[in-house]
Amino acid sequence: SLMLWVNKHKPWIETSYHGVITENMDTVLLDPPLVALDKDAPVPYAGEICAFMIHGQEAPFEAVVLNKTSGEGVLRAKGLVDCETQKEYTFVIQAYDCGAGANGVSWKKSHKAVVHIQVDDVNEFSPVFREAVYHAAVTEGKIYDSILQVEAWDQDCSPQYSQICNYDIVTSDTPFAIDRNGNIRNTERLSYDKQLRYKIMVTAFDCGQKRATESVAVHIDVKPVCKPGWQGWNKRMDYEPGTGSKQLFPKMHLETCDGPLSAVRAMVELQTSHIGKGCDRETYSEKSLQKLCGAASGSTDLLPAPSASTNWTASLLTDSGRDSDLIFRFDGRQASNVPERVVPQNLTDQFTIATWMKHGPSPGLRAEKETLLCNSDKTEMNRHHYSLYVHNCRLVFLLRRDFTQVDTFRPAEFHWKLEQICDKEWHYYVINVEFPAVILFVDGVTYEPYLVTDDWPIHPSSIDTQLTVGACWQGGEVSNPRFTQYFRGSLSGLTIRPGKIETQKVISCLQACKEGLDINSLEIDSGVPLCVQFHFNPAQSVLVMEGEDLESVNTAMAKVSYINSRQFPTAGLRRLHITTTVQCFGEDICISIPDIKAVVIVLPPSEPWITIAGSDRLVKPSADLRGAMGVAPFKELRITSTVTKSDGVPFSAGGPGVLEVMHNLDYCDVLVIGEELNPEHESLEIHHSSLIGKHLDATNSTSGISIYGVDSMAHYEEALRQVRYRNWRPATLTNRRFRLTCSELNGRYTSNEFNLEISVLHNSAPVEHVNHMAVQSQYMRPVHHPLMVHTLNSHISGKASRSTPPAATVVIVICIAALVVIVVLGIYRLHSTHQDGSKREEDGAKDPKMDWDDSTLTITVNPMEVREHYTKNEVVRDEEDEEEEEDDEQAGDMSAESGDSDETEEEEEDEREVKKEGKQKSKLEWDSSSITY
């Protein structure tokens, strides 16, 4: 009873406790502190606290008494506490005293107190994004509040460390920003053309400022605003010469943004005004083009290329563009008088004037007349017989008839007012005169004059007229004759043709462009024709298409092509311009389609290398030259042309990358080298029959022969092989040399210079040559000059050593003996033919009956001294030295073949005597066919 009395009271603790423990630590901080009190104190045992007991939830904690007397205790974790596993614990705790004695009997326990433990978090985890990569798309031109939201999370248990407090864009210089909630927005308007995709890197921070270990990628695609217009086209297209028609926009289509449309009209324009005379045309000479197009012959080119025979254009300004296209530019100060020999004198009621012209508006308020062509009085008066001029952007043709032709008031001035006259573009003008009617063709289109004024005919007079190009000649009624009414502009190919007027077909051919737009078959794969209407302008530089449904228009546009039919086109760019209008139901124009500007690049053609080959040396007997047909110097001629694709590699037949090509030529000139032809006894010509069936014509002069016209190399070969050289007095001739060159495109491509030499073989001497043979007395006396040896490879000059080998002397004596026999025989024959001498002198070498029959004559000479009669370059001549050449010049009658004589007074006497007898002037000739070696 005493013990029970001693432990009279039970311990006392607080009713509840709140504790905090930091994860991965073991100490719990309790509030209030863990202290148990017992009213039995200070009685030993009964008043002391021996233990704290925890009940429930199998809490991983233990309570330990620190001081029995004071009742202080501590709560601690039995192991590591993980906040991420369990954030808080709740359990019951009780305090126990030590009982009534040392053995602990009769202990008492306190009431139960509730303990609530919160586990404090440690920031041990980094934020992690919920997606491995983010994608978004935006439309260009818009500002978004939020394009997309990225989200990160944190494994930490506490709000402080598990909550994401901030996001950041790692990529620099981007037009984007992100807020603390992960929303990404654009800071500026995006452009599809500028950049169509962005990639940015984003990171995140938790509220403890711990950063994500890995940033996340965000892809943002920029989508274009649906803009009506053509899509899927290239700004540049390359055109390879010779490839025919090439599609310009094979993948192009029209985007209308689903707008309801009723009709589409597209115009494609090919701009070629900077190429040649407005587009790529053949650059042959005007004469060759007219022949090619079948124009009537007899036209006169008033603006030819300057040359020795056409020097009146030499003072004019030429604007020779590329590819040998001859253009004359007049700036109001240049003009030229056409020589009278060139001016056609037989203009009748039918004739044609044609020209290319580029002209702009005239400067100044009161524009003066600008004369292209004018035929006026040369002196005394100032009458214009006919002229073509521009005045205030009107083209005027003046034609005053003579009183002898008509004596009534008749049409005299024909006026045309056209935009083309002053649009600063090239146009082809043809004036067909069929008096009293005059019709103008501009680029192949006919125009009647809008105004015709009449005038009286001109009174006949003996005053000469002057034809002028670029101005009008005022020779009368002024103190100083001068040019007036100067032209300002450019001209090319100005021709005048009397007689037959040109047909529309010929005019269209002369001005035809060789490049333009083309369109392939307008059928889709199924064979159903497309509902598209289209038409071209005459030059095929403008194509207009109209369709009602979008698919048909797209298919038609994909078939629009560029074509250049020239084998060697003008290289460079051509601009393309496409304008489009779209009509919607019930509206005129509802969608605006931007224009397209593109270029076609015509690549440079492979330049041809024209080669003329054949035998460059002919040895012909004089009889052949005297024949009715003469000789054909170019009988073995061959013309070829090659191209190569590799730059910088010279052309060589059969070499790598070399291909033989076929193309036309437009002229071949055979030029006589040395003295011009003497028409009294020689000719170089081609018979007209050789040109039949070909587009060729020919002119010849004492300088040579020119064959011209646009035709194939094969036809030129055939024609040149028919060129004949004839000389009906060849006795004076040693050789004739010719040079042949050919051209394509008016000199743009030229051949090599092919040189040919005809050497004359005097192998049968006419009778009248006997008198000269009789006076060759140098063969009858001792000779101290040896006979020169000439071979095919010999280059020995006529000044060889004068020393004579002893063996040669014996041979020469034998030769002299043989010559004595010849001379005696010749004198006998001369006497017998003396009666016919004068007549034969006149006939010369033309009569083959007068050839001397020396077929039985045999002369033996030393083969060491004479091995060949002809070198590679000249007929073999006997020894010549400087003294002999001087004597030959004095003698005058001696031929090159017998020019090795050493003249003496005795010979001159003999020669004079023989001349007096026979009145002969022929030269010595050897019959090499009868000489044996």
PDB file of C-alpha atoms in Angstrom, residues 406-653:
ATOM      1  CA  VAL A 406       2.048  61.953-167.242  1.00  0.00           C
ATOM      2  CA  ASP A 407       0.824  65.539-167.632  1.00  0.00           C
ATOM      3  CA  THR A 408      -2.030  65.718-165.140  1.00  0.00           C
ATOM      4  CA  PHE A 409      -2.421  66.357-161.445  1.00  0.00           C
ATOM      5  CA  ARG A 410      -1.446  62.984-159.933  1.00  0.00           C
ATOM      6  CA  PRO A 411      -0.799  61.481-156.461  1.00  0.00           C
ATOM      7  CA  ALA A 412       2.619  62.574-155.208  1.00  0.00           C
ATOM      8  CA  GLU A 413       2.788  62.278-151.402  1.00  0.00           C
ATOM      9  CA  PHE A 414       1.702  59.222-149.407  1.00  0.00           C
ATOM     10  CA  HIS A 415       1.395  59.579-145.619  1.00  0.00           C
ATOM     11  CA  TRP A 416       1.224  56.921-142.887  1.00  0.00           C
ATOM     12  CA  LYS A 417       0.712  57.612-139.196  1.00  0.00           C
ATOM     13  CA  LEU A 418       1.773  54.593-137.130  1.00  0.00           C
ATOM     14  CA  GLU A 419       2.948  54.042-133.561  1.00  0.00           C
ATOM     15  CA  GLN A 420       5.850  51.931-134.801  1.00  0.00           C
ATOM     16  CA  ILE A 421       7.531  54.924-136.453  1.00  0.00           C
ATOM     17  CA  CYS A 422       8.504  56.512-133.119  1.00  0.00           C
ATOM     18  CA  ASP A 423       8.542  53.630-130.628  1.00  0.00           C
ATOM     19  CA  LYS A 424      12.359  53.277-130.606  1.00  0.00           C
ATOM     20  CA  GLU A 425      12.076  49.656-131.691  1.00  0.00           C
ATOM     21  CA  TRP A 426      13.259  47.907-134.856  1.00  0.00           C
ATOM     22  CA  HIS A 427      10.671  47.425-137.602  1.00  0.00           C
ATOM     23  CA  TYR A 428      10.901  46.267-141.205  1.00  0.00           C
ATOM     24  CA  TYR A 429       9.356  48.701-143.708  1.00  0.00           C
ATOM     25  CA  VAL A 430       8.593  47.793-147.323  1.00  0.00           C
ATOM     26  CA  ILE A 431       7.060  50.308-149.725  1.00  0.00           C
ATOM     27  CA  ASN A 432       5.545  48.602-152.758  1.00  0.00           C
ATOM     28  CA  VAL A 433       4.940  51.106-155.530  1.00  0.00           C
ATOM     29  CA  GLU A 434       2.455  50.170-158.234  1.00  0.00           C
ATOM     30  CA  PHE A 435       1.663  53.677-159.344  1.00  0.00           C
ATOM     31  CA  PRO A 436      -0.707  55.281-158.576  1.00  0.00           C
ATOM     32  CA  ALA A 437      -1.137  52.850-155.693  1.00  0.00           C
ATOM     33  CA  VAL A 438       1.476  52.678-152.906  1.00  0.00           C
ATOM     34  CA  ILE A 439       1.218  50.133-150.083  1.00  0.00           C
ATOM     35  CA  LEU A 440       3.323  50.034-146.920  1.00  0.00           C
ATOM     36  CA  PHE A 441       4.243  46.818-145.122  1.00  0.00           C
ATOM     37  CA  VAL A 442       5.431  47.110-141.504  1.00  0.00           C
ATOM     38  CA  ASP A 443       6.684  43.819-140.062  1.00  0.00           C
ATOM     39  CA  GLY A 444       4.680  42.005-142.715  1.00  0.00           C
ATOM     40  CA  VAL A 445       1.372  43.816-141.990  1.00  0.00           C
ATOM     41  CA  THR A 446      -0.104  45.997-144.759  1.00  0.00           C
ATOM     42  CA  TYR A 447      -1.122  49.620-144.200  1.00  0.00           C
ATOM     43  CA  GLU A 448      -2.889  51.897-146.632  1.00  0.00           C
ATOM     44  CA  PRO A 449      -1.851  55.580-146.542  1.00  0.00           C
ATOM     45  CA  TYR A 450      -4.178  57.695-144.427  1.00  0.00           C
ATOM     46  CA  LEU A 451      -3.471  60.744-146.594  1.00  0.00           C
ATOM     47  CA  VAL A 452      -2.532  61.111-150.271  1.00  0.00           C
ATOM     48  CA  THR A 453      -1.764  64.541-151.721  1.00  0.00           C
ATOM     49  CA  ASP A 454      -1.555  65.300-155.434  1.00  0.00           C
ATOM     50  CA  ASP A 455       0.960  67.435-157.289  1.00  0.00           C
ATOM     51  CA  TRP A 456       1.955  68.412-160.797  1.00  0.00           C
ATOM     52  CA  PRO A 457       4.564  66.344-162.576  1.00  0.00           C
ATOM     53  CA  ILE A 458       8.139  67.643-162.787  1.00  0.00           C
ATOM     54  CA  HIS A 459       9.155  69.393-165.989  1.00  0.00           C
ATOM     55  CA  PRO A 460      11.845  67.481-167.846  1.00  0.00           C
ATOM     56  CA  SER A 461      15.362  68.921-167.718  1.00  0.00           C
ATOM     57  CA  SER A 462      18.935  67.872-168.380  1.00  0.00           C
ATOM     58  CA  ILE A 463      19.924  68.346-164.738  1.00  0.00           C
ATOM     59  CA  ASP A 464      21.548  65.287-163.186  1.00  0.00           C
ATOM     60  CA  THR A 465      20.035  63.864-160.024  1.00  0.00           C
ATOM     61  CA  GLN A 466      21.747  62.795-156.803  1.00  0.00           C
ATOM     62  CA  LEU A 467      20.600  59.840-154.659  1.00  0.00           C
ATOM     63  CA  THR A 468      21.375  60.394-150.961  1.00  0.00           C
ATOM     64  CA  VAL A 469      21.013  58.233-147.845  1.00  0.00           C
ATOM     65  CA  GLY A 470      20.491  59.849-144.411  1.00  0.00           C
ATOM     66  CA  ALA A 471      19.651  63.331-145.709  1.00  0.00           C
ATOM     67  CA  CYS A 472      18.648  65.170-148.882  1.00  0.00           C
ATOM     68  CA  TRP A 473      21.118  66.863-151.210  1.00  0.00           C
ATOM     69  CA  GLN A 474      20.407  70.508-151.919  1.00  0.00           C
ATOM     70  CA  GLY A 475      22.545  71.402-154.920  1.00  0.00           C
ATOM     71  CA  GLY A 476      20.630  74.399-156.225  1.00  0.00           C
ATOM     72  CA  GLU A 477      19.056  77.605-154.936  1.00  0.00           C
ATOM     73  CA  VAL A 478      21.783  77.917-152.272  1.00  0.00           C
ATOM     74  CA  SER A 479      25.242  79.496-152.349  1.00  0.00           C
ATOM     75  CA  ASN A 480      26.893  76.368-150.909  1.00  0.00           C
ATOM     76  CA  PRO A 481      25.457  72.986-151.940  1.00  0.00           C
ATOM     77  CA  ARG A 482      24.911  70.889-148.839  1.00  0.00           C
ATOM     78  CA  PHE A 483      22.979  68.130-147.122  1.00  0.00           C
ATOM     79  CA  THR A 484      19.721  69.027-145.452  1.00  0.00           C
ATOM     80  CA  GLN A 485      16.867  67.301-143.570  1.00  0.00           C
ATOM     81  CA  TYR A 486      19.187  64.888-141.724  1.00  0.00           C
ATOM     82  CA  PHE A 487      17.851  61.600-140.366  1.00  0.00           C
ATOM     83  CA  ARG A 488      18.112  60.665-136.666  1.00  0.00           C
ATOM     84  CA  GLY A 489      17.847  56.951-135.970  1.00  0.00           C
ATOM     85  CA  SER A 490      19.220  53.638-137.150  1.00  0.00           C
ATOM     86  CA  LEU A 491      18.916  51.958-140.545  1.00  0.00           C
ATOM     87  CA  SER A 492      19.924  48.597-141.933  1.00  0.00           C
ATOM     88  CA  GLY A 493      19.424  46.743-145.204  1.00  0.00           C
ATOM     89  CA  LEU A 494      18.152  49.727-147.214  1.00  0.00           C
ATOM     90  CA  THR A 495      17.453  48.419-150.731  1.00  0.00           C
ATOM     91  CA  ILE A 496      15.660  49.613-153.845  1.00  0.00           C
ATOM     92  CA  ARG A 497      14.472  47.299-156.611  1.00  0.00           C
ATOM     93  CA  PRO A 498      12.999  48.452-159.926  1.00  0.00           C
ATOM     94  CA  GLY A 499      10.340  46.399-161.610  1.00  0.00           C
ATOM     95  CA  LYS A 500       8.461  43.579-159.916  1.00  0.00           C
ATOM     96  CA  ILE A 501       6.965  44.393-156.508  1.00  0.00           C
ATOM     97  CA  GLU A 502       7.548  42.113-153.532  1.00  0.00           C
ATOM     98  CA  THR A 503       4.970  39.554-152.463  1.00  0.00           C
ATOM     99  CA  GLN A 504       3.660  39.291-148.917  1.00  0.00           C
ATOM    100  CA  LYS A 505       5.337  35.883-148.587  1.00  0.00           C
ATOM    101  CA  VAL A 506       8.772  37.284-149.466  1.00  0.00           C
ATOM    102  CA  ILE A 507       8.321  40.262-147.128  1.00  0.00           C
ATOM    103  CA  SER A 508       7.342  37.976-144.249  1.00  0.00           C
ATOM    104  CA  CYS A 509      10.394  35.812-144.909  1.00  0.00           C
ATOM    105  CA  LEU A 510      12.771  38.797-144.965  1.00  0.00           C
ATOM    106  CA  GLN A 511      11.641  40.091-141.568  1.00  0.00           C
ATOM    107  CA  ALA A 512      10.929  36.766-139.846  1.00  0.00           C
ATOM    108  CA  CYS A 513      12.181  36.246-136.307  1.00  0.00           C
ATOM    109  CA  LYS A 514      14.024  33.002-135.716  1.00  0.00           C
ATOM    110  CA  GLU A 515      13.154  32.914-132.016  1.00  0.00           C
ATOM    111  CA  GLY A 516       9.865  33.134-130.197  1.00  0.00           C
ATOM    112  CA  LEU A 517       7.313  31.513-127.959  1.00  0.00           C
ATOM    113  CA  ASP A 518       5.874  28.136-128.818  1.00  0.00           C
ATOM    114  CA  ILE A 519       3.197  25.921-127.338  1.00  0.00           C
ATOM    115  CA  ASN A 520       2.983  22.158-127.533  1.00  0.00           C
ATOM    116  CA  SER A 521      -0.159  20.134-128.171  1.00  0.00           C
ATOM    117  CA  LEU A 522      -2.882  21.329-125.830  1.00  0.00           C
ATOM    118  CA  GLU A 523      -4.082  17.887-124.818  1.00  0.00           C
ATOM    119  CA  ILE A 524      -3.786  16.228-121.464  1.00  0.00           C
ATOM    120  CA  ASP A 525      -2.751  12.595-121.088  1.00  0.00           C
ATOM    121  CA  SER A 526      -6.290  11.355-121.540  1.00  0.00           C
ATOM    122  CA  GLY A 527      -6.398  12.965-124.958  1.00  0.00           C
ATOM    123  CA  VAL A 528      -9.203  15.344-124.019  1.00  0.00           C
ATOM    124  CA  PRO A 529      -8.553  18.808-125.456  1.00  0.00           C
ATOM    125  CA  LEU A 530      -8.181  21.592-122.936  1.00  0.00           C
ATOM    126  CA  CYS A 531     -10.671  24.436-122.854  1.00  0.00           C
ATOM    127  CA  VAL A 532      -8.091  27.146-123.488  1.00  0.00           C
ATOM    128  CA  GLN A 533      -8.014  29.717-126.251  1.00  0.00           C
ATOM    129  CA  PHE A 534      -4.701  31.205-127.253  1.00  0.00           C
ATOM    130  CA  HIS A 535      -3.208  33.420-129.953  1.00  0.00           C
ATOM    131  CA  PHE A 536       0.232  34.826-130.881  1.00  0.00           C
ATOM    132  CA  ASN A 537       1.308  38.143-132.297  1.00  0.00           C
ATOM    133  CA  PRO A 538       2.959  37.917-135.773  1.00  0.00           C
ATOM    134  CA  ALA A 539       6.479  37.784-134.299  1.00  0.00           C
ATOM    135  CA  GLN A 540       5.445  35.081-131.806  1.00  0.00           C
ATOM    136  CA  SER A 541       6.869  37.172-128.983  1.00  0.00           C
ATOM    137  CA  VAL A 542       3.498  37.566-127.216  1.00  0.00           C
ATOM    138  CA  LEU A 543       1.164  34.699-126.306  1.00  0.00           C
ATOM    139  CA  VAL A 544      -2.285  35.310-124.805  1.00  0.00           C
ATOM    140  CA  MET A 545      -4.171  32.410-123.183  1.00  0.00           C
ATOM    141  CA  GLU A 546      -7.760  32.440-121.911  1.00  0.00           C
ATOM    142  CA  GLY A 547      -9.485  29.635-120.023  1.00  0.00           C
ATOM    143  CA  GLU A 548     -12.447  29.074-117.723  1.00  0.00           C
ATOM    144  CA  ASP A 549     -11.105  26.444-115.359  1.00  0.00           C
ATOM    145  CA  LEU A 550      -7.906  26.547-113.367  1.00  0.00           C
ATOM    146  CA  GLU A 551      -6.661  23.067-114.248  1.00  0.00           C
ATOM    147  CA  SER A 552      -6.767  23.736-117.989  1.00  0.00           C
ATOM    148  CA  VAL A 553      -4.900  27.021-117.628  1.00  0.00           C
ATOM    149  CA  ASN A 554      -2.236  25.376-115.453  1.00  0.00           C
ATOM    150  CA  THR A 555      -1.742  22.573-117.982  1.00  0.00           C
ATOM    151  CA  ALA A 556      -1.564  25.025-120.873  1.00  0.00           C
ATOM    152  CA  MET A 557       0.943  27.254-119.092  1.00  0.00           C
ATOM    153  CA  ALA A 558       3.189  24.251-118.420  1.00  0.00           C
ATOM    154  CA  LYS A 559       3.380  23.705-122.187  1.00  0.00           C
ATOM    155  CA  VAL A 560       4.543  27.227-123.070  1.00  0.00           C
ATOM    156  CA  SER A 561       8.004  26.917-124.628  1.00  0.00           C
ATOM    157  CA  TYR A 562      10.866  28.959-126.075  1.00  0.00           C
ATOM    158  CA  ILE A 563      12.308  28.045-129.459  1.00  0.00           C
ATOM    159  CA  ASN A 564      15.247  29.401-131.466  1.00  0.00           C
ATOM    160  CA  SER A 565      15.575  27.842-134.912  1.00  0.00           C
ATOM    161  CA  ARG A 566      18.978  29.368-135.705  1.00  0.00           C
ATOM    162  CA  GLN A 567      21.808  26.869-135.803  1.00  0.00           C
ATOM    163  CA  PHE A 568      24.097  29.528-134.333  1.00  0.00           C
ATOM    164  CA  PRO A 569      21.820  31.852-132.310  1.00  0.00           C
ATOM    165  CA  THR A 570      22.805  35.075-130.622  1.00  0.00           C
ATOM    166  CA  ALA A 571      23.790  34.183-127.069  1.00  0.00           C
ATOM    167  CA  GLY A 572      22.531  36.137-124.051  1.00  0.00           C
ATOM    168  CA  LEU A 573      19.405  36.706-121.995  1.00  0.00           C
ATOM    169  CA  ARG A 574      15.809  37.221-123.082  1.00  0.00           C
ATOM    170  CA  ARG A 575      13.393  38.581-120.508  1.00  0.00           C
ATOM    171  CA  LEU A 576      10.004  36.998-119.867  1.00  0.00           C
ATOM    172  CA  HIS A 577       7.037  38.924-118.469  1.00  0.00           C
ATOM    173  CA  ILE A 578       3.740  37.264-117.485  1.00  0.00           C
ATOM    174  CA  THR A 579       0.653  39.287-116.586  1.00  0.00           C
ATOM    175  CA  THR A 580      -2.490  37.551-115.336  1.00  0.00           C
ATOM    176  CA  THR A 581      -6.072  38.626-114.627  1.00  0.00           C
ATOM    177  CA  VAL A 582      -8.670  36.483-112.844  1.00  0.00           C
ATOM    178  CA  GLN A 583     -12.416  37.066-113.029  1.00  0.00           C
ATOM    179  CA  CYS A 584     -14.844  35.784-110.409  1.00  0.00           C
ATOM    180  CA  PHE A 585     -18.537  35.099-110.730  1.00  0.00           C
ATOM    181  CA  GLY A 586     -20.420  38.335-110.801  1.00  0.00           C
ATOM    182  CA  GLU A 587     -17.305  40.462-110.548  1.00  0.00           C
ATOM    183  CA  ASP A 588     -14.903  41.933-113.052  1.00  0.00           C
ATOM    184  CA  ILE A 589     -11.600  41.293-111.260  1.00  0.00           C
ATOM    185  CA  CYS A 590     -11.641  39.728-107.818  1.00  0.00           C
ATOM    186  CA  ILE A 591      -8.133  38.359-107.283  1.00  0.00           C
ATOM    187  CA  SER A 592      -4.931  40.270-107.938  1.00  0.00           C
ATOM    188  CA  ILE A 593      -2.172  38.085-109.431  1.00  0.00           C
ATOM    189  CA  PRO A 594       1.381  39.502-109.221  1.00  0.00           C
ATOM    190  CA  ASP A 595       3.354  39.721-112.476  1.00  0.00           C
ATOM    191  CA  ILE A 596       6.169  37.265-113.116  1.00  0.00           C
ATOM    192  CA  LYS A 597       9.565  38.339-114.386  1.00  0.00           C
ATOM    193  CA  ALA A 598      11.998  35.636-115.517  1.00  0.00           C
ATOM    194  CA  VAL A 599      14.830  35.249-118.027  1.00  0.00           C
ATOM    195  CA  VAL A 600      15.813  32.760-120.695  1.00  0.00           C
ATOM    196  CA  ILE A 601      19.583  32.454-121.092  1.00  0.00           C
ATOM    197  CA  VAL A 602      20.549  31.346-124.600  1.00  0.00           C
ATOM    198  CA  LEU A 603      23.886  29.631-124.158  1.00  0.00           C
ATOM    199  CA  PRO A 604      26.711  30.350-126.650  1.00  0.00           C
ATOM    200  CA  PRO A 605      26.669  27.920-129.582  1.00  0.00           C
ATOM    201  CA  SER A 606      29.646  25.707-130.327  1.00  0.00           C
ATOM    202  CA  GLU A 607      31.534  27.711-132.937  1.00  0.00           C
ATOM    203  CA  PRO A 608      32.166  25.847-136.200  1.00  0.00           C
ATOM    204  CA  TRP A 609      35.638  25.524-137.654  1.00  0.00           C
ATOM    205  CA  ILE A 610      35.241  25.660-141.457  1.00  0.00           C
ATOM    206  CA  THR A 611      38.055  23.900-143.287  1.00  0.00           C
ATOM    207  CA  ILE A 612      38.792  24.019-147.017  1.00  0.00           C
ATOM    208  CA  ALA A 613      41.082  21.252-148.220  1.00  0.00           C
ATOM    209  CA  GLY A 614      42.271  19.873-151.533  1.00  0.00           C
ATOM    210  CA  SER A 615      45.222  19.895-153.864  1.00  0.00           C
ATOM    211  CA  ASP A 616      47.047  23.196-153.463  1.00  0.00           C
ATOM    212  CA  ARG A 617      49.147  22.825-156.627  1.00  0.00           C
ATOM    213  CA  LEU A 618      48.150  21.957-160.145  1.00  0.00           C
ATOM    214  CA  VAL A 619      50.528  21.453-163.082  1.00  0.00           C
ATOM    215  CA  LYS A 620      48.638  21.814-166.329  1.00  0.00           C
ATOM    216  CA  PRO A 621      49.819  21.804-169.959  1.00  0.00           C
ATOM    217  CA  SER A 622      49.297  25.104-171.718  1.00  0.00           C
ATOM    218  CA  ALA A 623      46.999  23.365-174.184  1.00  0.00           C
ATOM    219  CA  ASP A 624      44.536  22.676-171.352  1.00  0.00           C
ATOM    220  CA  LEU A 625      44.417  26.364-170.467  1.00  0.00           C
ATOM    221  CA  ARG A 626      43.755  27.238-174.113  1.00  0.00           C
ATOM    222  CA  GLY A 627      40.942  24.718-174.361  1.00  0.00           C
ATOM    223  CA  ALA A 628      37.350  25.820-174.650  1.00  0.00           C
ATOM    224  CA  MET A 629      36.645  24.735-171.057  1.00  0.00           C
ATOM    225  CA  GLY A 630      39.993  25.785-169.582  1.00  0.00           C
ATOM    226  CA  VAL A 631      40.938  24.072-166.309  1.00  0.00           C
ATOM    227  CA  ALA A 632      39.019  23.535-163.065  1.00  0.00           C
ATOM    228  CA  PRO A 633      41.388  24.672-160.263  1.00  0.00           C
ATOM    229  CA  PHE A 634      39.155  23.450-157.420  1.00  0.00           C
ATOM    230  CA  LYS A 635      38.126  20.094-158.881  1.00  0.00           C
ATOM    231  CA  GLU A 636      39.335  18.209-155.779  1.00  0.00           C
ATOM    232  CA  LEU A 637      37.945  20.727-153.286  1.00  0.00           C
ATOM    233  CA  ARG A 638      36.456  19.538-149.980  1.00  0.00           C
ATOM    234  CA  ILE A 639      34.659  21.765-147.442  1.00  0.00           C
ATOM    235  CA  THR A 640      34.076  20.455-143.937  1.00  0.00           C
ATOM    236  CA  SER A 641      33.081  21.978-140.622  1.00  0.00           C
ATOM    237  CA  THR A 642      33.709  20.724-137.106  1.00  0.00           C
ATOM    238  CA  VAL A 643      32.726  21.777-133.604  1.00  0.00           C
ATOM    239  CA  THR A 644      34.064  20.866-130.205  1.00  0.00           C
ATOM    240  CA  LYS A 645      32.510  21.193-126.767  1.00  0.00           C
ATOM    241  CA  SER A 646      35.723  21.497-124.779  1.00  0.00           C
ATOM    242  CA  ASP A 647      36.916  25.062-124.271  1.00  0.00           C
ATOM    243  CA  GLY A 648      40.447  25.958-125.182  1.00  0.00           C
ATOM    244  CA  VAL A 649      41.115  22.760-127.140  1.00  0.00           C
ATOM    245  CA  PRO A 650      42.053  23.387-130.764  1.00  0.00           C
ATOM    246  CA  PHE A 651      39.959  21.793-133.459  1.00  0.00           C
ATOM    247  CA  SER A 652      41.438  18.784-135.166  1.00  0.00           C
ATOM    248  CA  ALA A 653      39.581  16.283-137.279  1.00  0.00           C
TER     249      ALA A 653
END
